XYZ file of C-alpha atoms in Angstrom:
131
model
C 39.959 23.902 -2.524
C 37.279 25.437 -0.184
C 34.534 25.003 -2.945
C 35.501 21.409 -3.633
C 35.453 20.672 0.174
C 32.017 22.459 0.583
C 30.606 20.618 -2.727
C 31.714 17.271 -1.193
C 30.382 17.860 2.127
C 26.863 18.991 0.680
C 26.983 15.837 -1.577
C 27.791 13.612 1.279
C 24.902 15.097 3.399
C 22.460 14.636 0.514
C 23.318 11.020 0.141
C 23.100 10.084 3.704
C 19.538 11.785 4.115
C 18.512 9.601 0.995
C 19.739 6.565 2.726
C 17.975 7.431 5.913
C 14.681 8.132 4.397
C 14.676 4.995 2.114
C 12.130 2.426 3.327
C 11.282 -0.990 2.162
C 7.733 -2.091 1.771
C 6.517 -5.572 1.805
C 3.551 -6.347 -0.442
C 1.532 -9.409 -0.572
C -1.128 -9.849 -3.362
C -4.267 -11.956 -2.455
C -6.844 -13.136 -4.950
C -9.658 -15.801 -5.206
C -6.957 -18.357 -5.252
C -5.990 -17.469 -1.574
C -9.736 -17.207 -0.460
C -10.840 -13.760 -1.352
C -14.651 -13.608 -2.295
C -13.887 -11.878 -5.495
C -10.862 -9.854 -7.010
C -12.943 -6.706 -7.408
C -12.669 -4.883 -4.094
C -15.050 -1.918 -3.692
C -14.277 -0.963 0.096
C -11.804 -1.804 2.872
C -12.254 -1.392 6.591
C -9.930 -2.412 9.413
C -12.027 -3.011 12.468
C -11.151 -2.370 16.019
C -10.364 -6.002 16.519
C -7.714 -5.842 13.714
C -9.613 -7.769 11.049
C -9.563 -6.514 7.496
C -13.052 -6.483 5.924
C -13.071 -6.266 2.148
C -16.426 -5.455 0.339
C -16.593 -7.301 -3.211
C -19.067 -7.936 -5.915
C -19.493 -11.446 -4.370
C -19.950 -10.482 -0.750
C -17.651 -9.512 2.118
C -14.300 -11.123 3.113
C -12.892 -10.810 6.490
C -9.218 -11.361 6.709
C -7.233 -12.110 10.017
C -3.656 -11.855 8.416
C -3.728 -15.540 7.446
C -7.183 -16.701 6.315
C -10.227 -15.287 4.797
C -13.959 -15.826 5.851
C -16.313 -15.017 3.248
C -20.020 -13.779 3.842
C -22.761 -13.648 1.308
C -26.522 -14.025 0.949
C -26.314 -17.624 2.314
C -24.903 -16.137 5.645
C -27.607 -13.570 6.081
C -26.528 -10.577 3.758
C -29.095 -8.523 2.018
C -27.131 -9.110 -1.363
C -23.780 -10.268 -2.629
C -22.332 -7.128 -3.962
C -20.831 -5.016 -1.080
C -20.084 -1.407 -1.941
C -19.346 0.136 1.347
C -18.349 -0.835 4.874
C -18.570 1.083 8.336
C -17.906 0.016 11.828
C -20.117 2.027 14.150
C -19.268 3.014 17.870
C -20.838 -0.180 19.256
C -18.398 -2.287 17.221
C -21.053 -3.545 14.598
C -19.907 -3.799 10.992
C -22.365 -2.256 8.478
C -22.566 -3.134 4.744
C -24.196 -1.402 1.884
C -25.180 -3.312 -1.081
C -25.490 -2.866 -4.892
C -29.298 -3.653 -4.767
C -30.052 -1.035 -2.047
C -29.803 -3.466 0.827
C -28.056 -2.890 4.227
C -26.685 -5.652 6.386
C -25.110 -5.617 9.782
C -22.604 -8.114 11.326
C -22.938 -8.152 15.179
C -21.260 -10.647 17.429
C -20.972 -13.537 15.190
C -24.031 -13.376 13.000
C -25.097 -11.297 9.806
C -28.587 -10.007 9.240
C -30.446 -7.931 6.822
C -31.459 -4.461 8.186
C -33.596 -3.118 5.557
C -33.964 -2.865 1.657
C -33.977 0.385 -0.045
C -33.978 1.263 -3.830
C -30.777 1.924 -5.738
C -27.162 1.261 -4.734
C -25.981 2.006 -1.291
C -22.492 3.549 -1.858
C -21.919 5.198 1.667
C -22.970 4.443 5.154
C -22.378 7.177 7.761
C -22.777 7.569 11.547
C -23.665 10.840 13.083
C -22.674 12.238 16.510
C -25.629 10.620 18.208
C -24.712 7.217 16.846
C -27.453 7.089 14.409
C -26.713 5.276 11.067
């Protein structure tokens, strides 16, 4: 009888811990149909303002939770393909491109910073705030 009671108690505790730790997650899938620049996303950044930046093969997409705003060469980017995104300590958003270009979004405008050879796959900021 004692064993049955102990086993029942252990079983009840294990079931309640499973129920307590179970979580439901809500997923939403976005594509070009909803406004994303391209379905292939290479990098994602959430900036200090809460915007989600997505680097794609066709430029960068900024998502505010409702709508996408897309940036490409027509908006001042060095190239369309965005491989990496970084926000620096000053709040600027940096983009590394497939063709070796680097662009920066500051305030409300995009501009080309420089062109290098090869793909830019990472952008880093050091302790002195140098990119």
